[in-house]
mmCIF file of C-alpha atoms and ligand atoms in Angstrom:
data_model
loop_
_atom_site.group_PDB
_atom_site.id
_atom_site.type_symbol
_atom_site.label_atom_id
_atom_site.label_comp_id
_atom_site.label_asym_id
_atom_site.label_seq_id
_atom_site.Cartn_x
_atom_site.Cartn_y
_atom_site.Cartn_z
ATOM 1 C CA UNK A 959 -4.562 11.519 -8.024
ATOM 2 C CA UNK A 960 -1.190 11.722 -6.315
ATOM 3 C CA UNK A 961 -0.454 14.964 -4.473
ATOM 4 C CA UNK A 962 2.532 17.036 -5.662
ATOM 5 C CA UNK A 963 5.657 16.156 -3.689
ATOM 6 C CA UNK A 964 9.400 16.637 -3.804
ATOM 7 C CA UNK A 965 11.319 13.454 -4.729
ATOM 8 C CA UNK A 966 14.806 12.732 -3.363
ATOM 9 C CA UNK A 967 17.099 9.764 -3.972
ATOM 10 C CA UNK A 968 19.199 9.390 -0.831
ATOM 11 C CA UNK A 969 22.786 8.266 -1.420
ATOM 12 C CA UNK A 970 23.440 6.993 2.098
ATOM 13 C CA UNK A 971 21.539 6.049 5.247
ATOM 14 C CA UNK A 972 22.745 9.274 6.862
ATOM 15 C CA UNK A 973 21.484 11.292 3.908
ATOM 16 C CA UNK A 974 18.107 9.540 4.053
ATOM 17 C CA UNK A 975 17.769 10.131 7.805
ATOM 18 C CA UNK A 976 18.493 13.861 7.229
ATOM 19 C CA UNK A 977 15.796 14.147 4.520
ATOM 20 C CA UNK A 978 13.283 12.173 6.599
ATOM 21 C CA UNK A 979 13.584 14.852 9.287
ATOM 22 C CA UNK A 980 11.737 17.327 7.008
ATOM 23 C CA UNK A 981 8.048 17.936 7.587
ATOM 24 C CA UNK A 982 5.821 15.593 5.548
ATOM 25 C CA UNK A 983 8.771 13.408 4.442
ATOM 26 C CA UNK A 984 8.114 9.708 3.835
ATOM 27 C CA UNK A 985 10.475 6.841 3.116
ATOM 28 C CA UNK A 986 10.033 5.088 -0.236
ATOM 29 C CA UNK A 987 11.358 1.526 -0.641
ATOM 30 C CA UNK A 988 9.425 -0.341 -3.380
ATOM 31 C CA UNK A 989 6.567 2.179 -3.212
ATOM 32 C CA UNK A 990 3.782 -0.436 -3.587
ATOM 33 C CA UNK A 991 2.086 0.704 -0.382
ATOM 34 C CA UNK A 992 3.444 4.226 0.067
ATOM 35 C CA UNK A 993 2.146 5.565 -3.256
ATOM 36 C CA UNK A 994 -1.340 4.102 -2.624
ATOM 37 C CA UNK A 995 -1.392 5.805 0.787
ATOM 38 C CA UNK A 996 -0.267 9.094 -0.777
ATOM 39 C CA UNK A 997 -2.933 8.858 -3.500
ATOM 40 C CA UNK A 998 -5.626 8.073 -0.930
ATOM 41 C CA UNK A 999 -4.434 11.016 1.244
ATOM 42 C CA UNK A 1000 -4.081 8.754 4.301
ATOM 43 C CA UNK A 1001 -1.299 10.979 5.554
ATOM 44 C CA UNK A 1002 0.272 14.146 4.115
ATOM 45 C CA UNK A 1003 3.221 13.485 1.793
ATOM 46 C CA UNK A 1004 5.367 16.503 0.937
ATOM 47 C CA UNK A 1005 8.673 14.795 0.279
ATOM 48 C CA UNK A 1006 9.326 11.241 -0.877
ATOM 49 C CA UNK A 1007 12.756 9.919 0.109
ATOM 50 C CA UNK A 1008 13.826 6.936 -1.957
ATOM 51 C CA UNK A 1009 16.372 4.634 -0.329
ATOM 52 C CA UNK A 1010 16.678 2.309 -3.352
ATOM 53 C CA UNK A 1011 20.223 3.482 -4.244
ATOM 54 C CA UNK A 1012 21.693 2.931 -0.813
ATOM 55 C CA UNK A 1013 24.285 0.202 -0.921
ATOM 56 C CA UNK A 1014 24.276 -2.405 1.803
ATOM 57 C CA UNK A 1015 20.501 -2.562 2.218
ATOM 58 C CA UNK A 1016 20.031 -5.255 -0.426
ATOM 59 C CA UNK A 1017 20.526 -8.981 -0.168
ATOM 60 C CA UNK A 1018 20.575 -11.987 2.125
ATOM 61 C CA UNK A 1019 23.684 -13.265 3.810
ATOM 62 C CA UNK A 1020 24.613 -15.857 6.375
ATOM 63 C CA UNK A 1021 25.915 -14.401 9.614
ATOM 64 C CA UNK A 1022 28.968 -15.674 11.496
ATOM 65 C CA UNK A 1023 26.798 -17.408 14.141
ATOM 66 C CA UNK A 1024 24.927 -19.434 11.468
ATOM 67 C CA UNK A 1025 21.915 -17.117 11.425
ATOM 68 C CA UNK A 1026 20.860 -14.900 8.563
ATOM 69 C CA UNK A 1027 20.772 -11.155 7.835
ATOM 70 C CA UNK A 1028 18.273 -9.804 5.340
ATOM 71 C CA UNK A 1029 18.731 -6.237 4.077
ATOM 72 C CA UNK A 1030 15.558 -4.150 4.246
ATOM 73 C CA UNK A 1031 15.553 -3.591 0.471
ATOM 74 C CA UNK A 1032 15.635 -7.299 -0.354
ATOM 75 C CA UNK A 1033 12.557 -8.008 -2.438
ATOM 76 C CA UNK A 1034 9.887 -10.357 -1.184
ATOM 77 C CA UNK A 1035 10.533 -12.609 -4.210
ATOM 78 C CA UNK A 1036 14.205 -12.887 -3.265
ATOM 79 C CA UNK A 1037 13.216 -13.901 0.274
ATOM 80 C CA UNK A 1038 10.645 -16.428 -0.986
ATOM 81 C CA UNK A 1039 13.075 -18.046 -3.441
ATOM 82 C CA UNK A 1040 16.328 -17.988 -1.491
ATOM 83 C CA UNK A 1041 17.583 -21.601 -1.064
ATOM 84 C CA UNK A 1042 18.856 -21.144 2.504
ATOM 85 C CA UNK A 1043 15.675 -19.378 3.608
ATOM 86 C CA UNK A 1044 13.680 -22.307 2.215
ATOM 87 C CA UNK A 1045 15.965 -24.858 3.812
ATOM 88 C CA UNK A 1046 16.301 -23.265 7.269
ATOM 89 C CA UNK A 1047 13.352 -20.921 7.795
ATOM 90 C CA UNK A 1048 10.511 -22.434 5.796
ATOM 91 C CA UNK A 1049 7.881 -20.347 7.643
ATOM 92 C CA UNK A 1050 9.481 -17.216 6.220
ATOM 93 C CA UNK A 1051 9.785 -18.629 2.697
ATOM 94 C CA UNK A 1052 6.123 -19.702 2.837
ATOM 95 C CA UNK A 1053 5.007 -16.343 4.288
ATOM 96 C CA UNK A 1054 6.878 -14.409 1.600
ATOM 97 C CA UNK A 1055 5.474 -16.562 -1.193
ATOM 98 C CA UNK A 1056 1.936 -15.887 0.130
ATOM 99 C CA UNK A 1057 2.332 -12.093 -0.165
ATOM 100 C CA UNK A 1058 0.128 -10.377 -2.768
ATOM 101 C CA UNK A 1059 0.901 -11.136 -6.460
ATOM 102 C CA UNK A 1060 4.157 -11.928 -8.334
ATOM 103 C CA UNK A 1061 4.431 -8.305 -9.549
ATOM 104 C CA UNK A 1062 4.066 -6.937 -6.005
ATOM 105 C CA UNK A 1063 6.545 -9.495 -4.632
ATOM 106 C CA UNK A 1064 9.097 -8.396 -7.265
ATOM 107 C CA UNK A 1065 8.691 -4.723 -6.390
ATOM 108 C CA UNK A 1066 7.881 -4.869 -2.660
ATOM 109 C CA UNK A 1067 10.675 -5.166 -0.111
ATOM 110 C CA UNK A 1068 10.881 -7.019 3.198
ATOM 111 C CA UNK A 1069 11.307 -3.702 5.076
ATOM 112 C CA UNK A 1070 8.231 -2.255 3.376
ATOM 113 C CA UNK A 1071 6.259 -5.411 4.082
ATOM 114 C CA UNK A 1072 6.935 -5.077 7.813
ATOM 115 C CA UNK A 1073 6.161 -1.322 7.842
ATOM 116 C CA UNK A 1074 3.116 -1.203 5.535
ATOM 117 C CA UNK A 1075 -0.098 0.484 6.674
ATOM 118 C CA UNK A 1076 -3.197 -1.565 7.560
ATOM 119 C CA UNK A 1077 -5.926 -2.256 5.014
ATOM 120 C CA UNK A 1078 -9.090 -1.306 6.911
ATOM 121 C CA UNK A 1079 -11.484 0.137 4.319
ATOM 122 C CA UNK A 1080 -12.552 2.949 6.657
ATOM 123 C CA UNK A 1081 -8.939 3.937 7.303
ATOM 124 C CA UNK A 1082 -8.109 3.702 3.591
ATOM 125 C CA UNK A 1083 -11.350 5.400 2.593
ATOM 126 C CA UNK A 1084 -12.658 8.904 3.092
ATOM 127 C CA UNK A 1085 -13.457 8.459 6.778
ATOM 128 C CA UNK A 1086 -11.910 10.508 9.544
ATOM 129 C CA UNK A 1087 -11.586 7.493 11.784
ATOM 130 C CA UNK A 1088 -9.755 7.199 15.102
ATOM 131 C CA UNK A 1089 -6.469 6.427 13.350
ATOM 132 C CA UNK A 1090 -6.777 9.631 11.353
ATOM 133 C CA UNK A 1091 -7.501 11.860 14.356
ATOM 134 C CA UNK A 1092 -11.280 11.342 14.443
ATOM 135 C CA UNK A 1093 -13.229 10.062 17.426
ATOM 136 C CA UNK A 1094 -14.820 6.887 16.078
ATOM 137 C CA UNK A 1095 -13.743 3.464 14.826
ATOM 138 C CA UNK A 1096 -16.293 2.971 12.038
ATOM 139 C CA UNK A 1097 -15.524 -0.746 11.859
ATOM 140 C CA UNK A 1098 -16.823 -1.352 15.373
ATOM 141 C CA UNK A 1099 -20.476 -0.937 14.411
ATOM 142 C CA UNK A 1100 -19.984 -1.203 10.644
ATOM 143 C CA UNK A 1101 -18.650 -3.582 8.000
ATOM 144 C CA UNK A 1102 -16.276 -5.538 10.210
ATOM 145 C CA UNK A 1103 -16.111 -8.954 8.539
ATOM 146 C CA UNK A 1104 -12.329 -8.682 7.933
ATOM 147 C CA UNK A 1105 -11.412 -6.993 11.192
ATOM 148 C CA UNK A 1106 -9.717 -8.311 14.305
ATOM 149 C CA UNK A 1107 -10.857 -10.692 17.034
ATOM 150 C CA UNK A 1108 -8.012 -9.983 19.491
ATOM 151 C CA UNK A 1109 -6.432 -6.785 20.824
ATOM 152 C CA UNK A 1110 -8.841 -4.468 19.014
ATOM 153 C CA UNK A 1111 -10.118 -1.873 21.417
ATOM 154 C CA UNK A 1112 -10.333 1.032 20.465
ATOM 155 C CA UNK A 1113 -9.493 0.374 16.757
ATOM 156 C CA UNK A 1114 -10.180 -2.925 15.024
ATOM 157 C CA UNK A 1115 -7.635 -3.109 12.189
ATOM 158 C CA UNK A 1116 -5.742 -6.287 11.406
ATOM 159 C CA UNK A 1117 -2.021 -6.280 10.795
ATOM 160 C CA UNK A 1118 -1.529 -6.960 7.045
ATOM 161 C CA UNK A 1119 1.923 -8.559 6.633
ATOM 162 C CA UNK A 1120 2.445 -12.252 5.900
ATOM 163 C CA UNK A 1121 6.175 -12.152 6.599
ATOM 164 C CA UNK A 1122 5.874 -10.544 10.064
ATOM 165 C CA UNK A 1123 4.104 -13.491 11.802
ATOM 166 C CA UNK A 1124 6.641 -15.955 10.355
ATOM 167 C CA UNK A 1125 9.587 -13.765 11.375
ATOM 168 C CA UNK A 1126 8.149 -13.270 14.837
ATOM 169 C CA UNK A 1127 7.642 -16.996 15.380
ATOM 170 C CA UNK A 1128 11.266 -17.508 14.303
ATOM 171 C CA UNK A 1129 12.510 -14.949 16.857
ATOM 172 C CA UNK A 1130 13.733 -12.287 14.381
ATOM 173 C CA UNK A 1131 15.446 -9.074 15.481
ATOM 174 C CA UNK A 1132 15.459 -5.724 13.659
ATOM 175 C CA UNK A 1133 18.211 -3.181 13.182
ATOM 176 C CA UNK A 1134 17.030 0.410 13.043
ATOM 177 C CA UNK A 1135 19.038 3.546 12.233
ATOM 178 C CA UNK A 1136 17.952 7.069 13.114
ATOM 179 C CA UNK A 1137 19.289 10.517 13.982
ATOM 180 C CA UNK A 1138 20.450 9.300 17.401
ATOM 181 C CA UNK A 1139 22.287 6.219 16.105
ATOM 182 C CA UNK A 1140 21.459 2.533 15.775
ATOM 183 C CA UNK A 1141 19.155 0.408 17.889
ATOM 184 C CA UNK A 1142 18.199 -3.273 17.750
ATOM 185 C CA UNK A 1143 15.022 -4.848 18.988
ATOM 186 C CA UNK A 1144 13.050 -8.050 18.751
ATOM 187 C CA UNK A 1145 10.352 -7.882 16.068
ATOM 188 C CA UNK A 1146 7.934 -8.714 18.866
ATOM 189 C CA UNK A 1147 8.674 -5.309 20.460
ATOM 190 C CA UNK A 1148 8.286 -3.436 17.150
ATOM 191 C CA UNK A 1149 4.494 -3.326 16.800
ATOM 192 C CA UNK A 1150 2.154 -1.115 18.821
ATOM 193 C CA UNK A 1151 -1.424 -1.936 19.796
ATOM 194 C CA UNK A 1152 -4.169 0.699 19.271
ATOM 195 C CA UNK A 1153 -4.659 0.793 23.051
ATOM 196 C CA UNK A 1154 -1.034 2.008 23.339
ATOM 197 C CA UNK A 1155 -1.222 4.579 20.500
ATOM 198 C CA UNK A 1156 -4.071 4.447 18.017
ATOM 199 C CA UNK A 1157 -2.318 6.561 15.355
ATOM 200 C CA UNK A 1158 0.772 4.418 14.917
ATOM 201 C CA UNK A 1159 1.414 0.736 14.189
ATOM 202 C CA UNK A 1160 5.117 0.516 15.059
ATOM 203 C CA UNK A 1161 7.640 2.128 17.374
ATOM 204 C CA UNK A 1162 9.493 3.544 14.349
ATOM 205 C CA UNK A 1163 9.902 7.342 14.282
ATOM 206 C CA UNK A 1164 9.563 9.069 10.873
ATOM 207 C CA UNK A 1165 13.318 9.758 10.671
ATOM 208 C CA UNK A 1166 14.184 6.150 11.427
ATOM 209 C CA UNK A 1167 15.019 3.475 8.866
ATOM 210 C CA UNK A 1168 14.655 -0.245 9.329
ATOM 211 C CA UNK A 1169 17.910 -1.452 7.789
ATOM 212 C CA UNK A 1170 18.087 -5.183 8.483
ATOM 213 C CA UNK A 1171 16.146 -8.209 9.654
ATOM 214 C CA UNK A 1172 18.277 -10.629 11.661
ATOM 215 C CA UNK A 1173 17.358 -14.287 12.127
ATOM 216 C CA UNK A 1174 18.924 -16.422 14.856
ATOM 217 C CA UNK A 1175 20.646 -19.650 13.809
ATOM 218 C CA UNK A 1176 18.020 -22.384 13.310
ATOM 219 C CA UNK A 1177 18.016 -24.658 16.352
ATOM 220 C CA UNK A 1178 18.414 -28.409 15.792
ATOM 221 C CA UNK A 1179 14.925 -29.939 15.559
ATOM 222 C CA UNK A 1180 13.295 -26.719 14.256
ATOM 223 C CA UNK A 1181 10.198 -27.226 12.112
ATOM 224 C CA UNK A 1182 8.556 -24.048 10.924
ATOM 225 C CA UNK A 1183 5.617 -23.241 8.692
ATOM 226 C CA UNK A 1184 3.164 -20.501 7.711
ATOM 227 C CA UNK A 1185 -0.384 -21.189 6.586
ATOM 228 C CA UNK A 1186 -2.660 -18.472 5.244
ATOM 229 C CA UNK A 1187 -6.392 -18.734 4.625
ATOM 230 C CA UNK A 1188 -7.912 -16.164 2.291
ATOM 231 C CA UNK A 1189 -11.252 -15.627 0.614
ATOM 232 C CA UNK A 1190 -9.954 -16.341 -2.909
ATOM 233 C CA UNK A 1191 -6.937 -17.976 -4.544
ATOM 234 C CA UNK A 1192 -5.840 -14.756 -6.241
ATOM 235 C CA UNK A 1193 -3.968 -12.060 -4.229
ATOM 236 C CA UNK A 1194 -5.675 -11.311 -0.956
ATOM 237 C CA UNK A 1195 -4.836 -10.524 2.650
ATOM 238 C CA UNK A 1196 -5.140 -13.208 5.342
ATOM 239 C CA UNK A 1197 -8.539 -13.936 6.851
ATOM 240 C CA UNK A 1198 -6.676 -16.201 9.237
ATOM 241 C CA UNK A 1199 -3.099 -17.391 9.366
ATOM 242 C CA UNK A 1200 -0.809 -19.381 11.615
ATOM 243 C CA UNK A 1201 2.984 -19.219 11.832
ATOM 244 C CA UNK A 1202 4.653 -22.033 13.754
ATOM 245 C CA UNK A 1203 8.251 -22.480 14.824
ATOM 246 C CA UNK A 1204 8.423 -25.692 16.851
ATOM 247 C CA UNK A 1205 11.740 -27.012 18.121
ATOM 248 C CA UNK A 1206 11.489 -30.768 18.670
ATOM 249 C CA UNK A 1207 13.595 -32.548 21.235
ATOM 250 C CA UNK A 1208 13.051 -36.146 20.135
ATOM 251 C CA UNK A 1209 9.282 -36.514 19.985
ATOM 252 C CA UNK A 1210 8.635 -33.710 22.510
ATOM 253 C CA UNK A 1211 8.193 -30.039 21.674
ATOM 254 C CA UNK A 1212 11.115 -28.384 23.462
ATOM 255 C CA UNK A 1213 10.058 -24.833 22.627
ATOM 256 C CA UNK A 1214 7.426 -23.161 20.447
ATOM 257 C CA UNK A 1215 6.776 -19.870 18.683
ATOM 258 C CA UNK A 1216 3.150 -19.525 17.587
ATOM 259 C CA UNK A 1217 1.892 -16.331 15.914
ATOM 260 C CA UNK A 1218 -1.483 -15.604 14.330
ATOM 261 C CA UNK A 1219 -2.108 -13.348 11.321
ATOM 262 C CA UNK A 1220 -5.428 -11.787 10.366
ATOM 263 C CA UNK A 1221 -6.328 -11.916 14.053
ATOM 264 C CA UNK A 1222 -5.218 -8.650 15.651
ATOM 265 C CA UNK A 1223 -3.800 -5.172 14.961
ATOM 266 C CA UNK A 1224 -0.345 -6.683 15.445
ATOM 267 C CA UNK A 1225 1.009 -10.154 14.613
ATOM 268 C CA UNK A 1226 -0.604 -11.980 17.548
ATOM 269 C CA UNK A 1227 1.669 -14.232 19.572
ATOM 270 C CA UNK A 1228 -0.399 -17.037 21.007
ATOM 271 C CA UNK A 1229 1.292 -17.795 24.305
ATOM 272 C CA UNK A 1230 -1.715 -19.925 25.281
ATOM 273 C CA UNK A 1231 -0.981 -22.374 22.430
ATOM 274 C CA UNK A 1232 2.745 -22.312 23.167
ATOM 275 C CA UNK A 1233 2.086 -23.265 26.800
ATOM 276 C CA UNK A 1234 -0.122 -26.233 25.895
ATOM 277 C CA UNK A 1235 2.336 -27.774 23.447
ATOM 278 C CA UNK A 1236 5.696 -27.019 25.071
ATOM 279 C CA UNK A 1237 7.369 -29.819 27.000
ATOM 280 C CA UNK A 1238 4.930 -32.518 25.895
ATOM 281 C CA UNK A 1239 4.680 -35.230 23.283
ATOM 282 C CA UNK A 1240 1.899 -33.828 21.095
ATOM 283 C CA UNK A 1241 -0.969 -36.196 20.391
ATOM 284 C CA UNK A 1242 -4.495 -35.553 19.081
ATOM 285 C CA UNK A 1243 -5.807 -34.553 22.526
ATOM 286 C CA UNK A 1244 -2.960 -32.078 23.117
ATOM 287 C CA UNK A 1245 -3.485 -30.560 19.673
ATOM 288 C CA UNK A 1246 -7.247 -30.254 20.232
ATOM 289 C CA UNK A 1247 -6.556 -28.498 23.538
ATOM 290 C CA UNK A 1248 -4.008 -26.177 21.896
ATOM 291 C CA UNK A 1249 -6.451 -25.304 19.086
ATOM 292 C CA UNK A 1250 -9.072 -24.418 21.668
ATOM 293 C CA UNK A 1251 -6.508 -22.293 23.510
ATOM 294 C CA UNK A 1252 -5.781 -20.398 20.258
ATOM 295 C CA UNK A 1253 -9.231 -18.762 20.310
ATOM 296 C CA UNK A 1254 -9.770 -18.442 24.039
ATOM 297 C CA UNK A 1255 -10.422 -14.815 24.930
ATOM 298 C CA UNK A 1256 -11.342 -13.839 21.345
ATOM 299 C CA UNK A 1257 -13.850 -10.972 21.133
ATOM 300 C CA UNK A 1258 -15.316 -11.147 17.623
ATOM 301 C CA UNK A 1259 -17.391 -8.309 16.207
ATOM 302 C CA UNK A 1260 -20.869 -8.642 14.735
ATOM 303 C CA UNK A 1261 -19.727 -9.862 11.302
ATOM 304 C CA UNK A 1262 -16.502 -11.741 11.952
ATOM 305 C CA UNK A 1263 -17.541 -14.490 14.339
ATOM 306 C CA UNK A 1264 -16.630 -16.969 11.598
ATOM 307 C CA UNK A 1265 -12.972 -16.273 12.403
ATOM 308 C CA UNK A 1266 -13.188 -18.132 15.718
ATOM 309 C CA UNK A 1267 -13.870 -21.623 14.270
ATOM 310 C CA UNK A 1268 -11.608 -20.764 11.326
ATOM 311 C CA UNK A 1269 -8.599 -20.095 13.568
ATOM 312 C CA UNK A 1270 -9.394 -23.162 15.673
ATOM 313 C CA UNK A 1271 -9.458 -25.355 12.557
ATOM 314 C CA UNK A 1272 -6.352 -23.871 10.914
ATOM 315 C CA UNK A 1273 -4.417 -24.233 14.152
ATOM 316 C CA UNK A 1274 -5.439 -27.866 14.476
ATOM 317 C CA UNK A 1275 -4.471 -28.667 10.871
ATOM 318 C CA UNK A 1276 -1.137 -26.876 11.117
ATOM 319 C CA UNK A 1277 -0.160 -28.441 14.425
ATOM 320 C CA UNK A 1278 -1.061 -31.893 13.124
ATOM 321 C CA UNK A 1279 1.024 -31.314 9.995
ATOM 322 C CA UNK A 1280 3.974 -30.028 12.068
ATOM 323 C CA UNK A 1281 3.730 -33.091 14.338
ATOM 324 C CA UNK A 1282 3.319 -35.460 11.333
ATOM 325 C CA UNK A 1283 -0.144 -36.600 12.403
HETATM 326 C C1 LIG B 147 -2.991 -5.200 -4.157
HETATM 327 C C2 LIG B 147 -2.104 -5.483 -2.982
HETATM 328 C C3 LIG B 147 -2.181 -6.713 -2.338
HETATM 329 C C4 LIG B 147 -1.348 -6.980 -1.258
HETATM 330 N N1 LIG B 147 -1.431 -8.197 -0.623
HETATM 331 C C5 LIG B 147 -0.593 -8.471 0.415
HETATM 332 C C6 LIG B 147 -0.631 -9.726 1.089
HETATM 333 O O1 LIG B 147 -1.423 -10.611 0.768
HETATM 334 N N2 LIG B 147 0.243 -9.939 2.114
HETATM 335 C C7 LIG B 147 1.139 -8.985 2.514
HETATM 336 O O2 LIG B 147 1.935 -9.239 3.416
HETATM 337 N N3 LIG B 147 1.184 -7.781 1.900
HETATM 338 C C8 LIG B 147 0.350 -7.515 0.870
HETATM 339 N N4 LIG B 147 0.415 -6.309 0.240
HETATM 340 C C9 LIG B 147 1.301 -5.301 0.764
HETATM 341 C C10 LIG B 147 2.628 -5.355 0.040
HETATM 342 O O3 LIG B 147 3.269 -6.512 0.387
HETATM 343 C C11 LIG B 147 3.374 -4.128 0.512
HETATM 344 O O4 LIG B 147 2.823 -3.071 -0.257
HETATM 345 C C12 LIG B 147 4.850 -4.225 0.285
HETATM 346 O O5 LIG B 147 5.397 -5.277 0.994
HETATM 347 C C13 LIG B 147 5.488 -2.935 0.744
HETATM 348 O O6 LIG B 147 6.844 -2.953 0.345
HETATM 349 P P1 LIG B 147 7.444 -1.706 -0.414
HETATM 350 O O7 LIG B 147 8.913 -1.934 -0.485
HETATM 351 O O8 LIG B 147 6.739 -1.462 -1.695
HETATM 352 O O9 LIG B 147 7.123 -0.573 0.640
HETATM 353 P P2 LIG B 147 6.773 0.949 0.416
HETATM 354 O O10 LIG B 147 5.449 1.110 -0.237
HETATM 355 O O11 LIG B 147 7.919 1.679 -0.199
HETATM 356 O O12 LIG B 147 6.663 1.378 1.954
HETATM 357 C C14 LIG B 147 5.588 0.932 2.760
HETATM 358 C C15 LIG B 147 5.627 1.701 4.079
HETATM 359 O O13 LIG B 147 6.718 1.292 4.859
HETATM 360 C C16 LIG B 147 7.651 2.345 5.059
HETATM 361 N N5 LIG B 147 8.964 1.738 4.848
HETATM 362 C C17 LIG B 147 9.347 0.971 3.783
HETATM 363 N N6 LIG B 147 10.568 0.497 3.966
HETATM 364 C C18 LIG B 147 10.998 0.984 5.145
HETATM 365 C C19 LIG B 147 12.230 0.861 5.857
HETATM 366 N N7 LIG B 147 13.253 0.127 5.403
HETATM 367 N N8 LIG B 147 12.340 1.527 7.039
HETATM 368 C C20 LIG B 147 11.315 2.271 7.523
HETATM 369 N N9 LIG B 147 10.139 2.412 6.894
HETATM 370 C C21 LIG B 147 9.974 1.772 5.711
HETATM 371 C C22 LIG B 147 7.282 3.406 4.045
HETATM 372 O O14 LIG B 147 7.589 4.715 4.470
HETATM 373 C C23 LIG B 147 5.790 3.201 3.903
HETATM 374 O O15 LIG B 147 5.068 3.844 4.907
HETATM 375 C C24 LIG B 147 -0.410 -6.011 -0.827
HETATM 376 C C25 LIG B 147 -0.320 -4.777 -1.485
HETATM 377 C C26 LIG B 147 -1.158 -4.511 -2.545
HETATM 378 C C27 LIG B 147 -1.025 -3.160 -3.237
#
């Protein structure tokens, strides 16, 4: 059952920031994750601050430099179906269309998708785990088949969003508004590893609002894609996923953004793969070497060793597809 809470509809960003400064206040966008967290008592919720009425947070528009600005309240369906997103940033369109179910994509927003809480069943269940102030990660010696293989210590969650890896590969920036004004940062700087702070997933403070996602203009020769592997064809989170943003200069890869999903507590940038494929003409040997590099240094748990060959295989297939092989 949901706890009793006060409900406020903020009329402006300033108004929302003020309400979010109250103890136990939580921002509500589409509510598809927040209300589940409140019901499961993952964190205390005393005041729910809806931002849905705030003008200027909805919609997708082209920016003057040829890039794109996506308001935080834009639904995931709108992102997935937008013609320019499909034409210029196919990784993002594919990532958005892989999120959850049609109902959740209609209700869920891009801002909420980037800020959602992880899905670890110990964290979401009645366990006082490390993330909830306890002193143990129950996944480490427990049911860890869906947990991470990189960046885990001391908590082994996986980051849940399908849009974040695509946006990170594409070099997206975020605009954030809080009590002390506005700040911008690369999406890559937004997420926090458990070794940095086990109780948070992002650098966002509770009074801060993610207002906009900003994509750079697509570079000539850009080919981008997002591939998600899941246990069933119905809605499910990624077991393994690969976002690619390769910029071709003739038949060479001039630059590369490669990000894994379902691998780590944050969208996991694979610099090892980027290094192997950048500056070369990719052939089967290069791609095999890059796929091996994707899993180098992985530290699987007792029940998720299957993820290592899975990531190697998905990487190989995706790179071959991107290089038309
Ligand atoms: C059954 C199910 C299956 C799912 N499967 C997938 C999946 O396969 N892939 C995937 O990517 N996701 C999946 N999701 C997650 C879903 O995509 C998210 O619930 C949704 O994107 C959250 O958007 P929302 O607008 O409803 O956010 P809300 O629920 O309103 O908010 C989520 C969190 O983000 C914070 N927040 C929201 N917007 C902002 C903002 N602008 N600024 C600061 N903080 C903010 C809220 O305070 C809250 O903590 C699934 C969810 C469910 C329930």
